[in-house]
Amino acid sequence: MKEKNKPANIKTDKTALRLLSRLFPYIKTNAAGIAIMYLFSLINVAATIALPFLIQKGIDYGIALKDIDYLVKISAITAIVLFFQFFSFRYQGRLMMKIGNRILYYIRRDLFNHIQGLSFRFFDKNRTGNIMTRLTVDVQVLEELLMTGLDTVLVDVIMIAGIIGAMLLLDLKLSLVLLFILPLLVMIVFGLQSRIVRAARGIQGRLSSVNAFLNESLSGVMVTRSFAREKRNIKLFESYNGNYYKNTRKFYPLHAYFWQSVIMLNTASAGLVIIGGGLLIKSGQVTIGVVAAFLTYVTQLFQPMQKISNMLNQLSRAYASCERIFAIMDEKSDIVEKANSISDFQLTGDVTFKDVRFHYNPEEPILKGISFDAQAGETVAIVGHTGSGKSTIVHLVSRFYDVTDGAVLIDSIDIRDYSIAAYRRQTAVVMQEPQIFSGSVYENISFSVPDSTIDDVTAVCKQLGIHEMIIGFPDGYDTLMGERGANISIGQKQLLAFARAMLRDPRILILDEASAYLDTRTETMVQKALASIMKGRTTFVIAHRLSTIRNANKIIVLDKGVITDIGSHEELLKKEGIYKNFLRQNNPIAG
Amino acid sequence: MLKILKTFEEYSRPYRGAFILANTCMVIMDLTSYLLPVLIKYATDTVFDHVTKTGDLKILYIVGSAIIISGVVRGLLSHFMIRSYWYVGESVVKDIRNSLYEKLQHLGASFYAKARTGDLMSRLTTDIQLIRNFYAFGVEHRLRIVLISVTILLIMLYQNWRLALIVYIFLPIVYFVIVYFSSKLQKAVMRKHESAGALNSTLQENLTGIRIVKAFAVEDEQKKIFEKSNLRLFNADLVVTTLQAHLNPLLQLTGGAGTLVILIYGGYQVIHGSMTLGTLIGFMTYLMIIRFPLFILAFNTSLVNLAEGASKRINEILIMEDQRENDKGTVTNRIKGKLEFQNVTFAYGDKKPVLRDLSFSIREGERVALFGLNGSGKSSLISLIPRFYCPDSGKILLDETPLPEWSLEALRLQIGTVLQETFLFSMTIGENIAFGRPDASLQQIKEAAASAQIDIFIESLPDGYDTYVGESGSGLSGGQRQRIAIARALLQNPRILILDDCTSSLDPQTERNIQNELRSLMSGRTTLIIAQRISTLRLADRIIVLDRGMIQDFDSHENLLKKNELYKATYETQMVCSESIIEDSLSMRS
Ligand SMILES: Nc1ncnc2c1ncn2[C@@H]1O[C@H](COP(=O)(O)OP(=O)(O)OP(=O)(O)O)[C@@H](O)[C@H]1O
Ligand SMILES: Nc1ncnc2c1ncn2[C@@H]1O[C@H](COP(=O)(O)OP(=O)(O)OP(=O)(O)O)[C@@H](O)[C@H]1O
Ligand SMILES: [Mg+2]
Ligand SMILES: [Mg+2]
């Protein structure tokens, strides 16, 4: 912890261009599809621009001149154009969805796979909630962009250009209304929209604090309950919620202003066209059909403009999301596998610490020169005061962290020379906090060896002596566990974690206070089973109970990151020291 | 739609004024929108003609400015409409969110034993957002769809019934297209929600268990599991988006076809003099207007469908029975500490009972330990005292008063509990210790920390009591976490102290120091200690031996050694030390 563990904000120091270039590989694989999509988009745009034009012709030269043949001809062309529009719109949409979804799928996959490769240090610093948000909310923001915006940039710009072009072509003088409409429109769209974006960001931030508070309240509800702190929590929540609410009240009026201006401008431009058109009609410079077409164009001009502004909004949000997504993708694991790592080997199980130094944060050395030797087949117990660094030592044996100085040797080879997965596959850990997943008892145990059968699992449980206990659960091995194993006792959870570790048949086994919650009878039973299963293999045991450590071949006494004593139970008994003191306190008749 | 409005009627009532204002603005705005085509029709039919014939521009200016003014008015109306709808939406949702949170704070332990955090979170985030959207624009869109299409169709009918009837032919087509798509869409959207939910759960479990995943090097299996969820979401997404990609062009085509029909048939009528050109252009404008409801129809249908599901899920929680229903008690006395169980039987749900016919009584200020095998029901027993659960039969009396007659808050505030599994919040260490008494002074916090033997460690940290604790205590060692939890309970200054195996991760020396502190701290207070170490159990005046939910014995250490098999066996196993140590300790005692 120390301040390093404050929920870290993943660093963001990317330039916009570099970010977009990160997205490029995802886009590149779909280049052909995107090209075809834009082709369809262009047809769609052409059709959309042509339609009012055709209708104007129909009105002016067909209806007004009472030329039925011409009217029919124009109508036929219109029908064909409509069809083209339909098909191109449809295929453009389908392609866009397909490409967009595929890109999202790959991003989610890459992100998850990358996270799986990150080390403990990363997870010490980053909260589950925050990482979750990257993979859900931020990817969703990208989704909105890809699903609605991918085709917008080009198409809508062309659309606007096309409409303006058509208006200029139809009548230069009447097009003067554009001089009034366009600047205002641009002002509204870009001016207001950027304020909306800013407000939306503020809201997003407030909402995540509401949700973070919520999430933790749910996990810690039993603590809240036992301290009768509900009322205070409710008040706290109301203030978070109220804070968010206050911010939304800054947001939606902007939205209202935006639409108000768009509607005003939209209608007003129709009025201007009528007045301007009337003036021109008076002097016989335009026909009524031209004015009608202008009315249509003027209203049509607003749609792509709105879409572009929407897209800009999404783009800026997506930019922020991309930043966060790629910040995670850029995270490097501090546990790196060497290029020529040993991956095909059978562990014997000798473990040697050579003057190992280690710290989580540079200011605080945790292990200050640890050296010891554990031969295959030995059971090594580590005892010491809380916080002395016991768990840290076994973390190094699993290579969850790398030493700061010195070396950990496994079978006389530096642990950093092995392939990480191949090494860990021959070890097993039972951690201080039993970790049960929702799912059945069987699934929880076979977690460590995913392709093991129910028979394998049953065999291990029988060996450990916990078969009876599991059979006693409502549905035996199929009993579904609640979240974090909420529906069994803590001791029972630890036993399942034991079974999970033993199923792996490890060469090196690490028990970090794995039997702290077990009753003595169960513990003795488990220990007996372990003694026979772990024969010829290496076991590390961290425990505070004498009964657990007495039989170890070697006991390491740790004090503030330094080994003060090492030896067997009998050897240590002869010396006056921490160990003896430890035994005194542990004695049932002491006190 | 009415279903949702009714479900949350109570929540929307305070904002009824704004809601009515929003609806009024909406109706006026939409009605004035017909003015526009009428004005345009008037302009093209009459004014332009008038202008060409007489060159008189006055009327042109009047009509032109009328259109501009109507734009201003409509703009203002739309402003108030949007603002009010959103105000109602955000306000209603704020209140619902508060009630939900309040509810969740009071829902019983049995609810939480089954609940999935991911599921609850999605109700509180995604579902709530859907309800917000429903009020902010769902209602608006739904009403406008009905209002606009009905009025436009009526106006068309009034202006030229023959042309109108032809346009009407498209109605059933549009209707069936929409019904067809929306039923498909609804299913697809549900599937997508499910797939997204499944992906989230996979993710959540992976991340909370990431250390185990890495320890067992099963990252590849996890990737496979995630890949499955990811692929499912991809496919579900594709179905939804493809449906949308098909529907919109179809609706556009229908609109285009309508225009075409008006052009041909209307043009024919105009040529034959049975209709004016202005009417024709007006019709086209109407068609433009009706495109809006047509366009949002699909979107709106799926929103309302989704919101209905969301309101059901939210309401499910809101109407649940919570602990307040059982909080009819009024006794708020200071607890003296006499505790009596009378034939208490308790089961989780409808499973077989875990506590059977328990009867015992604890004196004021007595220290009692609970001992028993794993799963014998120790944690279950103590969870009955602060009333996390209620017994199925039998009675528990505290100071001669049945527990249900005590006010819950008064009861719990006087009971200090250290749960078996330590949970720390991601706030500072100081805030964690003061969790039960946020108004405690730093001095008091320090005293509690000292009693829990954690003060020296905390003060050695660069930020001391202001050090931030990582998620669920990451960055602290197991024993450090446990001691902070003990300090948290001690600060409560409780009348009854319950310690559920809370020194299991402590070395014997630290444990002993804490016990010495407790001994003086707890004099005159009833204490219940669960432990597996005999050295800890010995601190108690009497020890309850629990066996499969029943009391086997309730006696002092010395007596239990004589008569209780399990206790004796445990004692012997733990008492395996060389003679010298025993002598040492004996000499220490004297
Ligand atoms: N991830 C971490 N980041 C920063 N500091 C840590 C981290 N984990 C542990 N520490 C600190 O390192 C020291 C040693 O911790 P460790 O978990 O090894 O102790 P331990 O001997 O296992 O204690 P316990 O018996 O209480 O489990 C403690 O002071 C702890 O606060
Ligand atoms: N929420 C729950 N729902 C259903 N069954 C439960 C629940 N909690 C515990 N149980 C079951 O009730 C029994 C008693 O559990 P309890 O937690 O009281 O045991 P315990 O004596 O505290 O054990 P331990 O020493 O392992 O902590 C166990 O068989 C357990 O599986
Ligand atoms: Mg530890
Ligand atoms: Mg328990």
PDB file of N, CA and C in Angstrom, chain B residues 41 67 112 117 135 140 153 163 216 233 273 285-286 317-318 372 387 476 487 497 505 534 545 586:
ATOM      1  N   LYS B  41     -47.733  26.322 -48.023  1.00  0.00           N
ATOM      2  CA  LYS B  41     -48.714  26.094 -49.090  1.00  0.00           C
ATOM      3  C   LYS B  41     -49.326  27.430 -49.508  1.00  0.00           C
ATOM      4  N   ILE B  67     -43.491  32.763 -40.711  1.00  0.00           N
ATOM      5  CA  ILE B  67     -42.762  31.483 -40.641  1.00  0.00           C
ATOM      6  C   ILE B  67     -41.571  31.611 -39.688  1.00  0.00           C
ATOM      7  N   TYR B 112     -28.217 -11.370   0.471  1.00  0.00           N
ATOM      8  CA  TYR B 112     -26.850 -11.194  -0.018  1.00  0.00           C
ATOM      9  C   TYR B 112     -26.098 -12.508  -0.185  1.00  0.00           C
ATOM     10  N   THR B 117     -23.146  -9.668  -7.285  1.00  0.00           N
ATOM     11  CA  THR B 117     -22.811  -8.254  -7.336  1.00  0.00           C
ATOM     12  C   THR B 117     -23.003  -7.699  -8.753  1.00  0.00           C
ATOM     13  N   TYR B 135     -38.136   8.295 -19.321  1.00  0.00           N
ATOM     14  CA  TYR B 135     -38.777   9.557 -18.932  1.00  0.00           C
ATOM     15  C   TYR B 135     -38.246  10.726 -19.753  1.00  0.00           C
ATOM     16  N   GLU B 140     -41.885  11.099 -24.515  1.00  0.00           N
ATOM     17  CA  GLU B 140     -42.035  12.134 -25.531  1.00  0.00           C
ATOM     18  C   GLU B 140     -42.209  11.502 -26.919  1.00  0.00           C
ATOM     19  N   LEU B 153     -52.474  12.489 -40.628  1.00  0.00           N
ATOM     20  CA  LEU B 153     -53.377  11.694 -41.451  1.00  0.00           C
ATOM     21  C   LEU B 153     -54.719  12.398 -41.568  1.00  0.00           C
ATOM     22  N   LEU B 163     -56.053  11.503 -52.400  1.00  0.00           N
ATOM     23  CA  LEU B 163     -54.609  11.371 -52.270  1.00  0.00           C
ATOM     24  C   LEU B 163     -54.247  10.776 -50.910  1.00  0.00           C
ATOM     25  N   PHE B 216      -2.033 -20.492 -10.617  1.00  0.00           N
ATOM     26  CA  PHE B 216      -2.203 -21.799 -11.219  1.00  0.00           C
ATOM     27  C   PHE B 216      -1.885 -21.794 -12.708  1.00  0.00           C
ATOM     28  N   LEU B 233     -21.153 -12.544 -27.494  1.00  0.00           N
ATOM     29  CA  LEU B 233     -21.558 -11.143 -27.533  1.00  0.00           C
ATOM     30  C   LEU B 233     -21.439 -10.600 -28.951  1.00  0.00           C
ATOM     31  N   GLY B 273     -56.562  19.405 -62.869  1.00  0.00           N
ATOM     32  CA  GLY B 273     -57.205  20.544 -62.208  1.00  0.00           C
ATOM     33  C   GLY B 273     -57.994  20.212 -60.975  1.00  0.00           C
ATOM     34  N   THR B 285     -44.608  17.984 -47.855  1.00  0.00           N
ATOM     35  CA  THR B 285     -44.081  18.446 -46.572  1.00  0.00           C
ATOM     36  C   THR B 285     -44.610  17.579 -45.430  1.00  0.00           C
ATOM     37  N   TYR B 286     -45.922  17.235 -45.526  1.00  0.00           N
ATOM     38  CA  TYR B 286     -46.479  16.373 -44.472  1.00  0.00           C
ATOM     39  C   TYR B 286     -45.712  15.063 -44.397  1.00  0.00           C
ATOM     40  N   ILE B 317     -36.696  -5.391  -6.519  1.00  0.00           N
ATOM     41  CA  ILE B 317     -35.889  -5.101  -5.336  1.00  0.00           C
ATOM     42  C   ILE B 317     -36.634  -4.150  -4.406  1.00  0.00           C
ATOM     43  N   LEU B 318     -37.265  -3.145  -5.007  1.00  0.00           N
ATOM     44  CA  LEU B 318     -37.921  -2.132  -4.184  1.00  0.00           C
ATOM     45  C   LEU B 318     -39.015  -2.717  -3.295  1.00  0.00           C
ATOM     46  N   GLY B 372     -15.585 -25.777  18.044  1.00  0.00           N
ATOM     47  CA  GLY B 372     -16.249 -26.844  17.296  1.00  0.00           C
ATOM     48  C   GLY B 372     -15.559 -27.041  15.971  1.00  0.00           C
ATOM     49  N   ARG B 387     -28.793 -10.128  15.067  1.00  0.00           N
ATOM     50  CA  ARG B 387     -29.973 -10.360  14.219  1.00  0.00           C
ATOM     51  C   ARG B 387     -29.692 -10.222  12.736  1.00  0.00           C
ATOM     52  N   LEU B 476      -1.663  -4.688   2.368  1.00  0.00           N
ATOM     53  CA  LEU B 476      -1.453  -4.965   3.797  1.00  0.00           C
ATOM     54  C   LEU B 476      -1.266  -6.463   3.959  1.00  0.00           C
ATOM     55  N   ALA B 487      -9.428  -3.265  15.636  1.00  0.00           N
ATOM     56  CA  ALA B 487      -9.465  -1.878  16.106  1.00  0.00           C
ATOM     57  C   ALA B 487     -10.803  -1.241  15.786  1.00  0.00           C
ATOM     58  N   LEU B 497     -18.958  -7.995  22.849  1.00  0.00           N
ATOM     59  CA  LEU B 497     -17.930  -8.082  21.821  1.00  0.00           C
ATOM     60  C   LEU B 497     -17.944  -9.492  21.246  1.00  0.00           C
ATOM     61  N   SER B 505      -4.841 -15.192  11.871  1.00  0.00           N
ATOM     62  CA  SER B 505      -3.688 -14.839  11.045  1.00  0.00           C
ATOM     63  C   SER B 505      -2.628 -14.104  11.851  1.00  0.00           C
ATOM     64  N   ILE B 534      -6.302 -23.633  21.528  1.00  0.00           N
ATOM     65  CA  ILE B 534      -6.643 -23.813  22.939  1.00  0.00           C
ATOM     66  C   ILE B 534      -6.148 -22.611  23.751  1.00  0.00           C
ATOM     67  N   VAL B 545     -18.916 -26.163  23.484  1.00  0.00           N
ATOM     68  CA  VAL B 545     -18.447 -27.060  22.430  1.00  0.00           C
ATOM     69  C   VAL B 545     -19.637 -27.380  21.535  1.00  0.00           C
ATOM     70  N   LEU B 586       5.256 -22.788  32.725  1.00  0.00           N
ATOM     71  CA  LEU B 586       4.722 -22.889  34.074  1.00  0.00           C
ATOM     72  C   LEU B 586       5.393 -21.864  34.984  1.00  0.00           C
TER      73      LEU B 586
END
